[in-house]
Amino acid sequence: MTSDHADNLWRQSHRADTDVPALSGDIQTDLLVIGGGFTGCSAALEAAQSGADVILLEARTIGHGGSGRNVGLVNAGLWLPPDEITKKIGQTAGMRLIDALAVGPDLVFRLVQEHGIDCDATRNGTLHLAHSASGLRSLQSRFRQGNRTGAPLQLLDAEETVRRTGSRAFHGALFDPRAGTVQPLAYCRGLAQAARDAGAKLFENSGVEAIAHDGALWTAQVHGHRVRAKHLILATNAYADGISGAPTREFVPVHFSQFATAPLTQEQLRDILPGGEGCWDTDLVMSSLRIDREGRLIIGGVGNVAGLGAAIHRKWADRKLAQFYPELAGTPFRHAWSGAIAMTSDHLPKVLSFGPNALSIFGYSGRGIGPGTVFGKRAARALLFGEDSGLPVQISERYSEGLKAPRAAYYELGAVMSHAIRPILKKS
């Protein structure tokens, strides 16, 4: 999404410091981080705390991209179930990735506590909701797989799911007590502030136009200024903006939109997600569900509410609200916004080496908060201290995606058609 943030709830409700200057002169550093999202801010914080000189450049504002448009679910892993991960990359590499991301929520909530980040952090778990009988069978399989890898998952029946959600729309749920929710933009900006407090130098509205390595150092060109660095992390993910000399965008951008009501009354909220869990469902065209600190109900779904299908996605959100909570039918949404996800064909994140002491990190496929925090921290240590084995995935020299534009159009068309013509089935 490239539009303004006028209707983005997270932009309106965060309370983080926004006083970040633009780059105004030439400078040299140990580590240059390009991109001020979860990954970049986590990398800058780790590097600064480790004693390195760090500069972070953000083309817009901290959290402008997916980190400021995220649902806010702090998940302990990827969208793929464990068996799919090990099938794709092997048992050893798969367990390395699974184990690294299993502790992602531990890292996120520890950083929130250590740095006093005001981001509505709630660690009451998440619920993966079965939208159908087949969805419940999928959750039963995920439950067995997760437990085999040590995940403390709990499979909930339909009635327990009603108690947890306040909705009779679901056939059951998979509860992950390791996970939780945050206000994602506030968390991202809190990471940035922690990095500044540790000594990192952050610059907003400082888009990098070109990067190059001269045999000794990297040079980034920024509006007539130069940043020279020994090490470089490219952490723009789905919001890479055509930097000359950088790797090409090897992912498919997929949009996800969210719709938030005004704060609901205590009476309305009495039975809706009383435990404060964040949720998403098993539908192919996925939906999400959560409550924020002020009691707003937030429903999300695949599709771009800032695109040509905006009216269709908005009407879908109205119907989805009525399906989940019939007593709230007709309640207007006061906020609607969209963000882009960097989707890879295998739904696995990538770490690419594209030059001396340079890494590009992308492809969380919709799981940015925990994985982005983990990958950023470990990428900084890999570059500064040679700890490549600490990365959740092996570093690759190259990666490519075919038919990116047609596939992006296909995903959006599929979401529009599903939201326009597919009936919302009631649970029998």
Short mmCIF file of C-alpha atoms in Angstrom, two decimals:
data_model
loop_
_atom_site.label_atom_id
_atom_site.label_comp_id
_atom_site.label_asym_id
_atom_site.label_seq_id
_atom_site.Cartn_x
_atom_site.Cartn_y
_atom_site.Cartn_z
CA MET A 1 0.00 0.00 0.00
CA THR A 2 1.32 3.43 -0.91
CA SER A 3 -1.51 5.69 0.23
CA ASP A 4 -1.52 7.95 3.26
CA HIS A 5 -2.21 6.71 6.77
CA ALA A 6 -5.35 8.76 7.48
CA ASP A 7 -7.52 5.73 8.32
CA ASN A 8 -4.82 3.57 9.93
CA LEU A 9 -5.87 3.00 13.53
CA TRP A 10 -2.32 2.26 14.63
CA ARG A 11 -1.13 5.65 13.36
CA GLN A 12 -3.84 7.39 15.34
CA SER A 13 -3.52 5.43 18.58
CA HIS A 14 0.22 5.03 19.18
CA ARG A 15 1.95 7.19 21.76
CA ALA A 16 5.58 6.66 20.74
CA ASP A 17 8.14 9.39 20.14
CA THR A 18 8.18 10.57 16.51
CA ASP A 19 10.99 13.15 16.64
CA VAL A 20 13.43 11.52 14.22
CA PRO A 21 15.47 13.82 11.94
CA ALA A 22 16.37 13.42 8.28
CA LEU A 23 19.97 12.75 7.28
CA SER A 24 21.71 16.08 6.75
CA GLY A 25 25.34 15.23 6.02
CA ASP A 26 27.93 12.58 5.17
CA ILE A 27 28.64 9.99 7.86
CA GLN A 28 30.51 6.70 8.41
CA THR A 29 29.49 3.76 10.56
CA ASP A 30 30.10 0.11 11.42
CA LEU A 31 26.63 -1.08 10.42
CA LEU A 32 24.12 0.54 8.09
CA VAL A 33 20.52 -0.70 8.35
CA ILE A 34 18.12 0.26 5.55
CA GLY A 35 14.50 -0.01 6.63
CA GLY A 36 12.80 1.04 9.86
CA GLY A 37 10.46 -1.88 10.48
CA PHE A 38 10.61 -4.75 12.98
CA THR A 39 13.69 -6.31 11.39
CA GLY A 40 15.67 -3.12 10.94
CA CYS A 41 14.90 -1.70 14.37
CA SER A 42 15.68 -5.02 16.06
CA ALA A 43 19.01 -5.20 14.21
CA ALA A 44 19.87 -1.61 15.15
CA LEU A 45 19.04 -2.24 18.80
CA GLU A 46 21.14 -5.42 19.01
CA ALA A 47 24.10 -3.84 17.25
CA ALA A 48 24.03 -0.69 19.38
CA GLN A 49 23.74 -2.69 22.59
CA SER A 50 26.73 -4.73 21.44
CA GLY A 51 28.87 -1.61 21.17
CA ALA A 52 28.79 -1.10 17.40
CA ASP A 53 28.26 2.23 15.71
CA VAL A 54 24.90 1.95 13.89
CA ILE A 55 22.94 4.07 11.43
CA LEU A 56 19.37 3.25 10.40
CA LEU A 57 17.85 4.94 7.35
CA GLU A 58 14.09 4.94 6.78
CA ALA A 59 12.68 6.31 3.53
CA ARG A 60 9.42 7.46 5.15
CA THR A 61 8.80 7.20 8.89
CA ILE A 62 9.59 4.42 11.36
CA GLY A 63 7.01 1.67 10.84
CA HIS A 64 5.70 3.16 7.59
CA GLY A 65 5.46 -0.24 5.89
CA GLY A 66 4.06 -3.54 7.06
CA SER A 67 5.26 -3.01 10.63
CA GLY A 68 2.81 -0.13 10.98
CA ARG A 69 -0.08 -1.92 9.28
CA ASN A 70 0.28 -5.37 10.87
CA VAL A 71 -2.55 -7.18 12.70
CA GLY A 72 -0.40 -7.24 15.83
CA LEU A 73 -0.29 -11.00 16.48
CA VAL A 74 2.99 -12.07 18.09
CA ASN A 75 3.12 -15.65 16.86
CA ALA A 76 5.59 -18.37 17.81
CA GLY A 77 6.41 -19.50 14.30
CA LEU A 78 5.37 -19.27 10.68
CA TRP A 79 2.11 -19.82 8.86
CA LEU A 80 3.37 -23.23 7.71
CA PRO A 81 2.92 -26.20 10.06
CA PRO A 82 6.10 -27.96 11.22
CA ASP A 83 5.87 -30.96 8.87
CA GLU A 84 5.64 -28.66 5.85
CA ILE A 85 8.71 -26.74 6.98
CA THR A 86 10.84 -29.85 7.43
CA LYS A 87 9.54 -31.30 4.16
CA LYS A 88 10.66 -28.18 2.28
CA ILE A 89 14.12 -27.66 3.80
CA GLY A 90 14.96 -30.90 5.63
CA GLN A 91 14.71 -32.05 9.23
CA THR A 92 17.82 -30.34 10.59
CA ALA A 93 17.29 -26.99 8.88
CA GLY A 94 13.57 -27.15 9.57
CA MET A 95 14.01 -27.69 13.30
CA ARG A 96 16.61 -24.92 13.39
CA LEU A 97 13.99 -22.52 12.01
CA ILE A 98 11.14 -23.88 14.14
CA ASP A 99 13.17 -23.68 17.34
CA ALA A 100 14.45 -20.18 16.58
CA LEU A 101 10.96 -18.79 15.99
CA ALA A 102 9.34 -20.69 18.87
CA VAL A 103 11.06 -18.26 21.24
CA GLY A 104 10.13 -15.21 19.16
CA PRO A 105 7.37 -14.13 21.56
CA ASP A 106 9.80 -14.51 24.49
CA LEU A 107 12.14 -12.04 22.79
CA VAL A 108 9.38 -9.60 21.84
CA PHE A 109 7.79 -9.43 25.28
CA ARG A 110 11.17 -9.31 27.01
CA LEU A 111 12.17 -6.30 24.91
CA VAL A 112 8.84 -4.64 25.68
CA GLN A 113 9.46 -5.08 29.40
CA GLU A 114 13.16 -4.19 29.39
CA HIS A 115 12.65 -0.97 27.45
CA GLY A 116 9.26 0.06 28.81
CA ILE A 117 7.64 0.02 25.37
CA ASP A 118 4.05 1.27 25.60
CA CYS A 119 2.43 -0.93 22.95
CA ASP A 120 -0.58 -2.57 24.58
CA ALA A 121 1.41 -5.79 25.00
CA THR A 122 -0.91 -8.65 26.00
CA ARG A 123 0.53 -12.14 26.32
CA ASN A 124 -2.63 -14.20 26.64
CA GLY A 125 -2.02 -16.44 23.66
CA THR A 126 -3.60 -16.67 20.22
CA LEU A 127 -6.45 -18.71 18.79
CA HIS A 128 -6.31 -20.32 15.36
CA LEU A 129 -10.00 -20.69 14.57
CA ALA A 130 -11.57 -23.50 12.55
CA HIS A 131 -13.94 -21.87 10.06
CA SER A 132 -15.30 -25.27 8.93
CA ALA A 133 -15.16 -28.98 9.66
CA SER A 134 -12.22 -29.30 7.28
CA GLY A 135 -10.55 -26.41 9.08
CA LEU A 136 -10.89 -28.30 12.35
CA ARG A 137 -9.23 -31.35 10.82
CA SER A 138 -6.38 -29.10 9.73
CA LEU A 139 -6.03 -27.80 13.29
CA GLN A 140 -6.01 -31.35 14.65
CA SER A 141 -3.06 -32.09 12.39
CA ARG A 142 -1.27 -28.89 13.41
CA PHE A 143 -1.87 -29.79 17.06
CA ARG A 144 -0.19 -33.18 16.65
CA GLN A 145 2.71 -31.72 14.69
CA GLY A 146 3.24 -28.85 17.09
CA ASN A 147 3.23 -31.06 20.15
CA ARG A 148 5.83 -33.35 18.51
CA THR A 149 8.16 -30.35 18.20
CA GLY A 150 7.59 -29.26 21.80
CA ALA A 151 4.95 -26.57 21.30
CA PRO A 152 2.50 -26.40 24.25
CA LEU A 153 -0.57 -26.16 22.02
CA GLN A 154 -4.10 -26.89 23.22
CA LEU A 155 -6.91 -28.07 20.95
CA LEU A 156 -10.24 -26.54 21.96
CA ASP A 157 -13.66 -27.93 21.13
CA ALA A 158 -16.52 -25.87 19.73
CA GLU A 159 -18.04 -24.94 23.09
CA GLU A 160 -14.73 -23.87 24.60
CA THR A 161 -14.13 -21.81 21.46
CA VAL A 162 -17.49 -20.11 21.98
CA ARG A 163 -16.44 -19.24 25.52
CA ARG A 164 -13.08 -17.87 24.38
CA THR A 165 -14.39 -15.86 21.41
CA GLY A 166 -18.02 -15.08 22.22
CA SER A 167 -18.91 -16.33 18.73
CA ARG A 168 -20.65 -19.48 17.50
CA ALA A 169 -19.12 -19.17 14.03
CA PHE A 170 -16.29 -21.63 14.64
CA HIS A 171 -15.91 -25.40 14.92
CA GLY A 172 -12.99 -25.31 17.35
CA ALA A 173 -9.63 -23.63 17.84
CA LEU A 174 -5.93 -24.20 18.44
CA PHE A 175 -4.64 -22.20 21.42
CA ASP A 176 -0.98 -21.21 21.61
CA PRO A 177 -0.14 -19.86 25.08
CA ARG A 178 3.32 -18.68 23.97
CA ALA A 179 1.87 -15.96 21.75
CA GLY A 180 0.07 -12.65 22.25
CA THR A 181 -0.72 -9.27 20.75
CA VAL A 182 0.78 -5.78 20.56
CA GLN A 183 -0.06 -2.46 18.97
CA PRO A 184 2.39 -3.11 16.14
CA LEU A 185 3.38 0.44 15.21
CA ALA A 186 3.90 1.35 18.86
CA TYR A 187 6.07 -1.75 19.31
CA CYS A 188 8.14 -0.91 16.22
CA ARG A 189 8.67 2.68 17.31
CA GLY A 190 9.48 1.49 20.80
CA LEU A 191 12.23 -0.69 19.35
CA ALA A 192 13.51 2.33 17.43
CA GLN A 193 13.57 4.46 20.58
CA ALA A 194 15.39 1.72 22.47
CA ALA A 195 17.96 1.57 19.69
CA ARG A 196 18.44 5.36 19.90
CA ASP A 197 18.81 5.15 23.65
CA ALA A 198 21.52 2.52 23.12
CA GLY A 199 23.40 4.86 20.77
CA ALA A 200 22.09 4.04 17.30
CA LYS A 201 21.56 7.00 14.95
CA LEU A 202 18.17 6.91 13.22
CA PHE A 203 17.06 9.03 10.27
CA GLU A 204 13.57 9.26 8.79
CA ASN A 205 12.61 10.68 5.38
CA SER A 206 16.04 9.54 4.22
CA GLY A 207 15.37 7.24 1.29
CA VAL A 208 18.40 5.47 -0.10
CA GLU A 209 18.79 6.00 -3.84
CA ALA A 210 21.77 3.75 -4.52
CA ILE A 211 24.20 1.43 -2.76
CA ALA A 212 27.60 0.21 -3.93
CA HIS A 213 30.70 -1.49 -2.51
CA ASP A 214 34.09 -0.05 -3.45
CA GLY A 215 36.19 -2.98 -2.27
CA ALA A 216 36.48 -1.65 1.26
CA LEU A 217 33.17 -0.11 2.38
CA TRP A 218 29.55 0.17 1.35
CA THR A 219 28.33 3.60 0.25
CA ALA A 220 24.67 4.60 0.34
CA GLN A 221 23.55 7.71 -1.56
CA VAL A 222 20.83 9.65 0.26
CA HIS A 223 19.61 12.95 -1.22
CA GLY A 224 23.10 14.17 -2.02
CA HIS A 225 24.66 12.75 1.16
CA ARG A 226 26.78 9.63 1.59
CA VAL A 227 26.72 7.00 4.32
CA ARG A 228 29.79 4.76 4.43
CA ALA A 229 29.61 1.43 6.28
CA LYS A 230 31.55 -1.77 6.89
CA HIS A 231 28.39 -3.85 7.11
CA LEU A 232 24.94 -3.52 5.54
CA ILE A 233 21.48 -4.95 6.33
CA LEU A 234 18.70 -4.41 3.80
CA ALA A 235 15.47 -4.77 5.79
CA THR A 236 12.81 -3.21 3.56
CA ASN A 237 10.84 -6.47 3.11
CA ALA A 238 7.62 -5.77 1.12
CA TYR A 239 8.36 -2.04 0.89
CA ALA A 240 11.60 -2.10 -1.11
CA ASP A 241 11.59 1.05 -3.24
CA GLY A 242 13.93 0.48 -6.17
CA ILE A 243 17.35 1.12 -4.65
CA SER A 244 19.98 1.05 -7.39
CA GLY A 245 22.55 -1.64 -6.66
CA ALA A 246 20.25 -3.57 -4.33
CA PRO A 247 18.90 -7.05 -5.10
CA THR A 248 15.69 -7.20 -7.10
CA ARG A 249 12.41 -7.74 -5.27
CA GLU A 250 12.05 -11.53 -5.18
CA PHE A 251 8.67 -11.95 -3.51
CA VAL A 252 5.01 -11.50 -4.34
CA PRO A 253 3.30 -8.55 -2.61
CA VAL A 254 -0.03 -9.64 -1.13
CA HIS A 255 -2.31 -7.14 0.60
CA PHE A 256 -4.15 -7.61 3.87
CA SER A 257 -6.76 -5.11 5.07
CA GLN A 258 -8.17 -4.35 8.50
CA PHE A 259 -11.39 -2.74 9.70
CA ALA A 260 -11.85 -1.34 13.20
CA THR A 261 -14.99 -0.23 14.99
CA ALA A 262 -15.20 2.61 17.47
CA PRO A 263 -14.61 1.46 21.08
CA LEU A 264 -17.42 -0.87 22.08
CA THR A 265 -19.35 -0.57 25.34
CA GLN A 266 -18.56 -2.79 28.32
CA GLU A 267 -21.87 -4.55 27.75
CA GLN A 268 -20.99 -5.26 24.11
CA LEU A 269 -17.52 -6.47 25.08
CA ARG A 270 -18.61 -8.71 27.94
CA ASP A 271 -18.38 -11.98 25.97
CA ILE A 272 -16.13 -10.96 23.04
CA LEU A 273 -12.61 -12.36 23.42
CA PRO A 274 -12.72 -11.95 27.22
CA GLY A 275 -9.21 -13.41 27.51
CA GLY A 276 -7.73 -10.91 25.06
CA GLU A 277 -6.41 -13.47 22.59
CA GLY A 278 -5.65 -12.49 19.01
CA CYS A 279 -7.18 -14.73 16.35
CA TRP A 280 -7.01 -15.81 12.74
CA ASP A 281 -8.94 -18.51 10.93
CA THR A 282 -8.30 -21.52 8.70
CA ASP A 283 -10.08 -20.17 5.63
CA LEU A 284 -8.08 -20.12 2.39
CA VAL A 285 -8.82 -16.39 2.14
CA MET A 286 -7.85 -15.82 5.74
CA SER A 287 -9.56 -13.56 8.29
CA SER A 288 -8.19 -12.14 11.56
CA LEU A 289 -9.92 -10.95 14.72
CA ARG A 290 -8.79 -9.04 17.80
CA ILE A 291 -9.67 -6.34 20.32
CA ASP A 292 -7.41 -3.36 21.05
CA ARG A 293 -6.76 -1.62 24.37
CA GLU A 294 -9.63 0.81 23.89
CA GLY A 295 -12.14 -1.94 23.11
CA ARG A 296 -12.24 -1.60 19.34
CA LEU A 297 -13.09 -4.78 17.46
CA ILE A 298 -10.72 -5.26 14.53
CA ILE A 299 -11.46 -7.65 11.66
CA GLY A 300 -8.94 -8.30 8.90
CA GLY A 301 -8.88 -10.15 5.61
CA VAL A 302 -6.80 -10.70 2.50
CA GLY A 303 -7.31 -7.93 -0.06
CA ASN A 304 -6.46 -4.28 -0.64
CA VAL A 305 -8.98 -1.82 0.78
CA ALA A 306 -6.98 0.96 -0.88
CA GLY A 307 -7.32 -0.69 -4.30
CA LEU A 308 -9.99 -1.15 -6.94
CA GLY A 309 -11.84 -3.73 -4.84
CA ALA A 310 -12.21 -1.41 -1.85
CA ALA A 311 -16.03 -1.34 -1.83
CA ILE A 312 -16.21 -5.14 -2.05
CA HIS A 313 -13.76 -5.63 0.82
CA ARG A 314 -15.66 -3.13 2.98
CA LYS A 315 -18.97 -4.90 2.40
CA TRP A 316 -17.30 -8.22 3.20
CA ALA A 317 -16.11 -6.80 6.53
CA ASP A 318 -19.69 -5.75 7.36
CA ARG A 319 -20.95 -9.26 6.61
CA LYS A 320 -18.11 -10.89 8.51
CA LEU A 321 -18.85 -8.81 11.59
CA ALA A 322 -22.49 -9.89 11.46
CA GLN A 323 -21.45 -13.53 11.04
CA PHE A 324 -19.03 -13.48 13.97
CA TYR A 325 -21.23 -11.36 16.26
CA PRO A 326 -24.86 -11.03 15.07
CA GLU A 327 -25.60 -8.64 17.94
CA LEU A 328 -23.12 -6.18 16.39
CA ALA A 329 -24.60 -6.32 12.88
CA GLY A 330 -24.71 -2.83 11.40
CA THR A 331 -22.01 -1.45 13.70
CA PRO A 332 -19.93 0.87 11.50
CA PHE A 333 -16.21 0.57 11.00
CA ARG A 334 -14.38 3.81 11.79
CA HIS A 335 -10.98 2.81 10.45
CA ALA A 336 -9.89 0.82 7.40
CA TRP A 337 -6.32 0.33 6.18
CA SER A 338 -4.18 -2.05 4.21
CA GLY A 339 -0.60 -3.30 4.19
CA ALA A 340 1.58 -5.41 1.92
CA ILE A 341 2.99 -8.82 2.81
CA ALA A 342 6.18 -10.17 1.19
CA MET A 343 5.04 -13.64 0.17
CA THR A 344 7.49 -16.28 -1.06
CA SER A 345 6.47 -19.37 -3.02
CA ASP A 346 7.50 -21.71 -0.22
CA HIS A 347 6.22 -19.35 2.53
CA LEU A 348 9.67 -19.33 4.12
CA PRO A 349 11.78 -16.25 5.01
CA LYS A 350 15.03 -15.59 3.19
CA VAL A 351 18.44 -14.25 4.13
CA LEU A 352 20.51 -13.36 1.05
CA SER A 353 24.14 -12.37 0.85
CA PHE A 354 24.41 -9.86 -1.99
CA GLY A 355 27.93 -8.55 -1.46
CA PRO A 356 30.72 -8.34 1.11
CA ASN A 357 29.29 -8.13 4.63
CA ALA A 358 25.76 -7.46 3.32
CA LEU A 359 22.50 -9.29 4.01
CA SER A 360 18.99 -8.83 2.65
CA ILE A 361 16.16 -10.22 4.80
CA PHE A 362 12.60 -10.66 3.53
CA GLY A 363 9.67 -13.01 3.04
CA TYR A 364 7.91 -13.47 6.37
CA SER A 365 4.72 -14.24 4.42
CA GLY A 366 2.49 -12.51 6.96
CA ARG A 367 4.38 -13.33 10.18
CA GLY A 368 6.46 -10.21 10.76
CA ILE A 369 6.56 -9.39 14.46
CA GLY A 370 8.20 -12.37 16.14
CA PRO A 371 10.24 -13.53 13.14
CA GLY A 372 11.26 -9.98 12.21
CA THR A 373 12.52 -9.31 15.73
CA VAL A 374 14.44 -12.60 15.81
CA PHE A 375 15.92 -12.25 12.31
CA GLY A 376 16.97 -8.63 12.90
CA LYS A 377 18.77 -9.43 16.14
CA ARG A 378 20.56 -12.45 14.72
CA ALA A 379 21.46 -10.79 11.42
CA ALA A 380 23.25 -8.01 13.32
CA ARG A 381 25.24 -10.59 15.25
CA ALA A 382 25.99 -12.59 12.10
CA LEU A 383 27.54 -9.56 10.40
CA LEU A 384 29.30 -8.01 13.37
CA PHE A 385 30.53 -11.16 15.09
CA GLY A 386 30.43 -13.88 12.45
CA GLU A 387 27.58 -15.76 14.15
CA ASP A 388 26.05 -17.09 10.93
CA SER A 389 24.94 -20.27 12.68
CA GLY A 390 22.64 -18.19 14.88
CA LEU A 391 20.49 -17.19 11.93
CA PRO A 392 17.19 -19.12 11.75
CA VAL A 393 17.89 -20.05 8.10
CA GLN A 394 21.04 -20.56 6.11
CA ILE A 395 22.35 -17.62 4.11
CA SER A 396 21.68 -17.98 0.38
CA GLU A 397 23.62 -16.48 -2.49
CA ARG A 398 20.59 -16.09 -4.74
CA TYR A 399 16.81 -16.49 -4.78
CA SER A 400 14.23 -15.74 -7.44
CA GLU A 401 10.45 -15.73 -7.78
CA GLY A 402 8.73 -16.18 -11.11
CA LEU A 403 5.67 -14.35 -12.45
CA LYS A 404 5.58 -11.91 -9.54
CA ALA A 405 3.21 -9.34 -11.04
CA PRO A 406 0.69 -11.88 -12.41
CA ARG A 407 0.67 -13.74 -9.11
CA ALA A 408 0.12 -10.54 -7.12
CA ALA A 409 -2.83 -9.70 -9.38
CA TYR A 410 -4.13 -13.26 -8.99
CA TYR A 411 -4.09 -13.07 -5.19
CA GLU A 412 -5.95 -9.76 -5.18
CA LEU A 413 -8.48 -10.95 -7.78
CA GLY A 414 -9.05 -14.09 -5.75
CA ALA A 415 -9.71 -12.04 -2.61
CA VAL A 416 -12.09 -9.71 -4.46
CA MET A 417 -14.03 -12.59 -6.00
CA SER A 418 -14.19 -14.50 -2.72
CA HIS A 419 -15.40 -11.44 -0.84
CA ALA A 420 -17.89 -10.54 -3.57
CA ILE A 421 -19.57 -13.80 -4.49
CA ARG A 422 -18.70 -16.45 -1.93
CA PRO A 423 -21.40 -16.78 0.73
CA ILE A 424 -20.35 -16.65 4.35
CA LEU A 425 -21.39 -20.07 5.58
CA LYS A 426 -23.00 -20.38 8.96
CA LYS A 427 -21.75 -23.10 11.27
CA SER A 428 -24.19 -25.97 11.44
#
